[in-house]
Amino acid sequence: MKTTAGWAFLVNCSLFLGLMLSQHVRCLADKETTNIDWRTVGDFGNHFYINGDPFPIGKGKEGKEEHFLDLRRSYLRDGAIGTLLRNYEDLQGLKTTGSESELKRPDVNELTNVFSMRQSNDSRYYVSFACLNDTKQVILDIQGLKPYALSMLDADAKIPSGILQGQYLWFGSYGECVSVKSPKLPSGRSITGKYFLASSLRPVQALGNKPISHGICVPSSCNETDVMGLIRTLIDDGSGPPKPVAAQSDDERSYSTGAVVALVVCGLLGSLVCIGTLTDICLRYKGASRQRNDRASNGIAIQSNERTGLLSSTSVSLEEAPLINPPNNDGSKKMLSSFMTSFSFVRNTEKLMSTSTASSPLSSLNGMRVLSMWWVILGHNYEIPFANTSLQNPGQAIQLGQRFTFQAILNATFSVDTFFFMSGALVTYLCLKDIAANNGRTRWGMFYFHRVWRLTPAFAFCLMIYATLTRHFVSGPYGIVYNAMMDYAGDPCSSSWWSSLLYINNFYPGSGSLGKICMAWTWYLSNDMQFFIISPIFIILLLRYRKVGVSVCVAMIAACVFIRLMTAIEYGIHIPSQAVTKHKDDAYAGNTLYNRPYTRIAPYMVGMLLGYLLHTNGCKARLNKISVLIGWLLAVFMGTLPVYGLYHYYHDSAEANLGVSALYVSCSRLSWSIAIAWVIYACATGYGGPVNILLSWKVWAPLGRLTYCAYLIHPVVITVYSFNLPSEFIYGDISVIYMYFGNLVTSYCIAYIVSMVIEAPMMGLEKVFFKR
């Protein structure tokens, strides 16, 4: 069955993480190396290819795969410990009945019985004496019905239900395993349980020829080599080369140098916040009467000059005039006080939570910003657990994409275009307003510096935490999967973090492939920064040469649409999957459309034109009712068509022809941005009605100020949650909705802390140093 690009990515990542547990996966029949090629289409849509064929791959050669029914005859039927118990009993039974001669028959597979002394002659079955001795003790205690030994038997993964729905991670009971502790042995020590996630790496037909990964509970004296030896004794017949197996435990990892540095930085920032808060409190109560008057005169709410769609904009800003007005002191003391109170948790929280707004016609952007951010989090909330293979029922989850109501989730990437649009509108409107207020002049150096200062510190802090400490945030069976993924594929943050801070990660590394970007979702920041850098060209043209400026902006929109059109035709991109079908070997094919600036600039330019229009007409317009009605009807049509227009293809698993696909690919994002432009224009000019009331609601102001940090943080929150699940997650509407609200609230709570520790102090320091 053909699937959409987004859901293909999610299922395909399940295959990828299973293969992570082996460093070189081989097809068992012909020993060919499986070549992995990561095909990136977008944040919500990646493809996976095995040996040049898209997943799910077809049936392999005879003997190359294990049939679903064969699993019932495998050691996974009873779990590893259960099968070892059976092997031990079989061996003891043969010896007891005097049938030891049977052991010499080649089909008895004595070489693979871990309890036979002959197995030690073959290194492939090597198990250390301590591990083997403790394992044998556990087997004997199982026969003696000892509770701890029965717990180890119970904790082992066995064949579950739901295999035909795509479940290939069989965890068993991690918590039960690690809590096992035997009574003291005669030697005075106890046997404790240790959990391993292992794989025999034998492809299973029912899983699209994916290998199965399963939990094994063994004595803590066993290491990874011992576990691989145990597995081989259960799957080998003693002939031919060793069967590929893998095993990895949840051993506590030592802190790297980077992690230690990150913890030190967090400690220093925490200390500054504590000192700054205490300083602020002291100043508040020193000369209380004068301080009250000064604070009243400062006024928290002023017109903002933020210039990006993710950042708070038109109502309350964190960039007020002087942070403090201390009593008469010399300049150095005043500057020191201002420096310290820039880190005041109390003061910055007051500014963040203020709902006082300036009389700005663009206050509707607050609501649009927050709702768009919630849409982004919603899309990632459905995607990331799928990508992390934390699902018990991926087959059923795929069917959700066939529902009409689910189209808004599948097409959540349009929320990114909303941010591009808002960024273009704000940078133009506010810059032109600033130029007009300064008699046609502006400081372009500060224009760029403020932008970098505003974005980079919080970005760098989150990147540091993500790159160095994420491994320490996960544990349990999925923590093993995460660490295996990092060990096998390599952590892009360790080698290319600098490209993110230079805002070029949409081009480098890996030609902008999302799979090779540190904090892959931050490709947006690179595009937005690149648009910002060139924006003065269009602003100056619009200001001085109106017709030329408008023509150039329209030409940029047309060029973007044309590039998307020709790319779709050249690479054979069909909707709804939007997968590349031609020139697959081209390095550019891995990232043709999603995060290239020249394929995403159209919404930004639409925003710039709207910002210019609102500035020139003073956010005023005279429209009759018919014009307003037509405007809203067109906006609804142009906004809903890109999001819900693919329902037929998703529902019927159909693929559109190249002409229809190219038309949709080239025009859908432009259509969405024009629809959003009308909404903002109508709200700004007084024709928004209830829409403007909703989007301009004062409650959006504090949440809007947290949008940037929430954007940086939320994928980490979802990932950490997914990789800390003790068992497989059942994918369904109720469960995902509850997970969504939990991740949403958690993301904003952490965003609040990051904003108070990094974002707000940096803006305060900018005013201290530049006396803004």
Coordinates of N, CA and C in Angstrom, one line a residue, residues 135-212:
T135 N 24.0 -17.7 35.4 CA 22.8 -18.1 34.6 C 22.3 -19.5 35.0
K136 N 23.3 -20.4 35.2 CA 22.9 -21.7 35.6 C 22.3 -21.7 37.0
Q137 N 22.7 -20.9 37.9 CA 22.1 -20.8 39.2 C 20.7 -20.3 39.0
V138 N 20.5 -19.3 38.2 CA 19.1 -18.8 37.9 C 18.2 -20.0 37.4
I139 N 18.8 -20.8 36.5 CA 18.0 -21.9 35.9 C 17.6 -22.9 37.0
L140 N 18.5 -23.2 37.9 CA 18.3 -24.1 39.0 C 17.2 -23.5 39.9
D141 N 17.3 -22.2 40.2 CA 16.4 -21.6 41.1 C 15.0 -21.4 40.4
I142 N 14.9 -21.4 39.1 CA 13.6 -21.4 38.4 C 13.0 -22.8 38.7
Q143 N 13.8 -23.8 38.5 CA 13.2 -25.1 38.8 C 12.8 -25.3 40.3
G144 N 13.5 -24.5 41.1 CA 13.2 -24.6 42.5 C 12.1 -23.5 42.9
L145 N 11.5 -22.9 41.9 CA 10.4 -21.9 42.1 C 10.8 -20.8 43.0
K146 N 12.1 -20.3 42.9 CA 12.5 -19.2 43.7 C 11.9 -17.9 43.1
P147 N 11.3 -17.0 43.9 CA 10.6 -15.8 43.4 C 11.5 -14.9 42.5
Y148 N 12.8 -14.7 42.9 CA 13.6 -13.8 42.1 C 13.9 -14.4 40.7
A149 N 14.1 -15.7 40.7 CA 14.4 -16.4 39.4 C 13.1 -16.4 38.5
L150 N 12.0 -16.6 39.1 CA 10.7 -16.5 38.3 C 10.5 -15.1 37.8
S151 N 10.9 -14.1 38.5 CA 10.8 -12.7 38.0 C 11.7 -12.5 36.8
M152 N 12.9 -13.1 36.8 CA 13.7 -12.9 35.6 C 13.1 -13.6 34.4
L153 N 12.5 -14.8 34.7 CA 11.9 -15.5 33.6 C 10.7 -14.7 33.1
D154 N 9.9 -14.1 34.0 CA 8.8 -13.3 33.6 C 9.1 -12.1 32.9
A155 N 10.3 -11.4 33.3 CA 10.7 -10.2 32.7 C 11.2 -10.3 31.2
D156 N 11.6 -11.5 30.9 CA 12.1 -11.7 29.5 C 11.0 -11.5 28.5
A157 N 11.4 -10.9 27.3 CA 10.4 -10.6 26.3 C 10.0 -12.0 25.6
K158 N 8.7 -12.1 25.4 CA 8.2 -13.3 24.6 C 7.4 -12.7 23.4
I159 N 7.0 -13.6 22.5 CA 6.3 -13.1 21.3 C 5.0 -12.5 21.7
P160 N 4.8 -11.2 21.4 CA 3.6 -10.5 21.8 C 2.5 -10.6 20.7
S161 N 1.4 -10.0 20.9 CA 0.4 -9.8 19.9 C 0.8 -8.5 19.2
G162 N 0.2 -8.3 18.0 CA 0.4 -7.1 17.2 C 1.6 -7.1 16.3
I163 N 2.2 -8.3 16.0 CA 3.3 -8.3 15.1 C 2.9 -7.9 13.7
L164 N 1.7 -8.3 13.3 CA 1.2 -7.9 12.0 C 0.8 -6.5 11.9
Q165 N 0.8 -5.8 13.0 CA 0.6 -4.3 13.0 C 1.9 -3.6 13.0
G166 N 3.0 -4.3 12.9 CA 4.3 -3.6 12.8 C 5.1 -3.6 14.0
Q167 N 4.7 -4.2 15.1 CA 5.4 -4.1 16.4 C 6.7 -5.1 16.3
Y168 N 7.8 -4.5 16.4 CA 9.0 -5.3 16.3 C 10.0 -5.1 17.5
L169 N 9.7 -4.1 18.3 CA 10.4 -3.9 19.6 C 9.6 -4.6 20.7
W170 N 10.2 -5.6 21.2 CA 9.5 -6.4 22.3 C 10.4 -6.2 23.6
F171 N 9.9 -5.4 24.4 CA 10.7 -5.0 25.6 C 10.7 -5.9 26.8
G172 N 9.6 -6.7 26.9 CA 9.5 -7.4 28.1 C 9.2 -6.5 29.3
S173 N 9.7 -6.7 30.5 CA 9.5 -5.8 31.6 C 10.8 -5.3 32.1
Y174 N 11.1 -4.1 31.7 CA 12.4 -3.5 32.1 C 12.4 -3.3 33.7
G175 N 11.4 -2.7 34.2 CA 11.3 -2.5 35.6 C 11.4 -3.7 36.5
E176 N 10.7 -4.8 36.1 CA 10.8 -6.0 36.8 C 12.2 -6.6 36.8
C177 N 12.9 -6.5 35.6 CA 14.2 -7.1 35.5 C 15.2 -6.4 36.4
V178 N 15.2 -5.1 36.3 CA 16.3 -4.4 37.1 C 16.0 -4.4 38.6
S179 N 14.8 -4.8 39.0 CA 14.5 -4.8 40.5 C 14.8 -6.2 41.0
V180 N 15.2 -7.2 40.2 CA 15.4 -8.5 40.7 C 16.7 -8.5 41.6
K181 N 16.5 -9.2 42.7 CA 17.7 -9.4 43.6 C 17.4 -10.7 44.4
S182 N 18.4 -11.6 44.3 CA 18.2 -12.9 44.9 C 18.6 -12.8 46.4
P183 N 18.2 -13.8 47.2 CA 18.8 -13.9 48.5 C 20.3 -14.2 48.4
K184 N 21.0 -14.0 49.5 CA 22.4 -14.2 49.5 C 22.7 -15.7 49.2
L185 N 23.7 -15.8 48.3 CA 24.2 -17.2 48.0 C 25.2 -17.6 49.0
P186 N 25.5 -18.9 49.0 CA 26.6 -19.4 49.9 C 27.8 -18.5 49.9
S187 N 28.1 -18.0 48.8 CA 29.4 -17.1 48.7 C 29.2 -15.8 49.3
G188 N 28.0 -15.5 49.7 CA 27.8 -14.2 50.4 C 27.3 -13.1 49.5
R189 N 27.2 -13.3 48.2 CA 26.8 -12.3 47.3 C 25.4 -12.6 46.8
S190 N 24.8 -11.7 46.0 CA 23.4 -11.9 45.5 C 23.5 -11.7 44.0
I191 N 22.5 -12.4 43.3 CA 22.4 -12.2 41.9 C 21.3 -11.1 41.6
T192 N 21.7 -10.1 40.8 CA 20.8 -9.1 40.5 C 20.5 -9.1 39.0
G193 N 19.4 -8.6 38.6 CA 19.0 -8.6 37.2 C 19.6 -7.5 36.4
K194 N 19.9 -7.7 35.1 CA 20.4 -6.7 34.2 C 19.7 -6.8 32.9
Y195 N 19.3 -5.7 32.4 CA 18.4 -5.7 31.2 C 19.3 -5.4 30.0
F196 N 19.1 -6.1 28.9 CA 19.7 -5.9 27.6 C 18.6 -5.8 26.6
L197 N 18.9 -5.0 25.6 CA 18.0 -5.0 24.4 C 18.9 -5.7 23.3
A198 N 18.4 -6.8 22.8 CA 19.2 -7.6 21.9 C 18.4 -7.8 20.6
S199 N 19.1 -8.3 19.6 CA 18.5 -8.6 18.3 C 19.3 -9.7 17.6
S200 N 18.5 -10.7 17.1 CA 19.2 -11.7 16.3 C 19.4 -11.3 14.9
L201 N 18.8 -10.1 14.5 CA 19.1 -9.5 13.2 C 18.6 -10.4 12.1
R202 N 17.6 -11.3 12.3 CA 17.1 -12.1 11.3 C 15.8 -11.4 10.7
P203 N 15.8 -11.1 9.5 CA 14.6 -10.3 9.0 C 13.4 -11.2 9.0
V204 N 12.3 -10.5 9.4 CA 11.0 -11.2 9.5 C 10.0 -10.6 8.4
Q205 N 9.5 -11.5 7.7 CA 8.6 -11.1 6.6 C 7.4 -10.3 7.0
A206 N 6.8 -10.7 8.1 CA 5.6 -9.9 8.6 C 5.9 -8.5 9.0
L207 N 7.2 -8.2 9.2 CA 7.6 -6.9 9.6 C 8.3 -6.1 8.5
G208 N 8.0 -6.5 7.2 CA 8.6 -5.9 6.1 C 10.1 -6.2 6.1
N209 N 10.5 -7.4 6.5 CA 11.8 -7.9 6.5 C 12.7 -7.1 7.5
K210 N 12.1 -6.6 8.6 CA 12.9 -6.0 9.7 C 13.3 -7.0 10.7
P211 N 14.4 -6.8 11.4 CA 14.8 -7.7 12.5 C 14.0 -7.4 13.7
I212 N 13.9 -8.3 14.6 CA 13.2 -8.1 15.9 C 14.2 -7.7 17.0

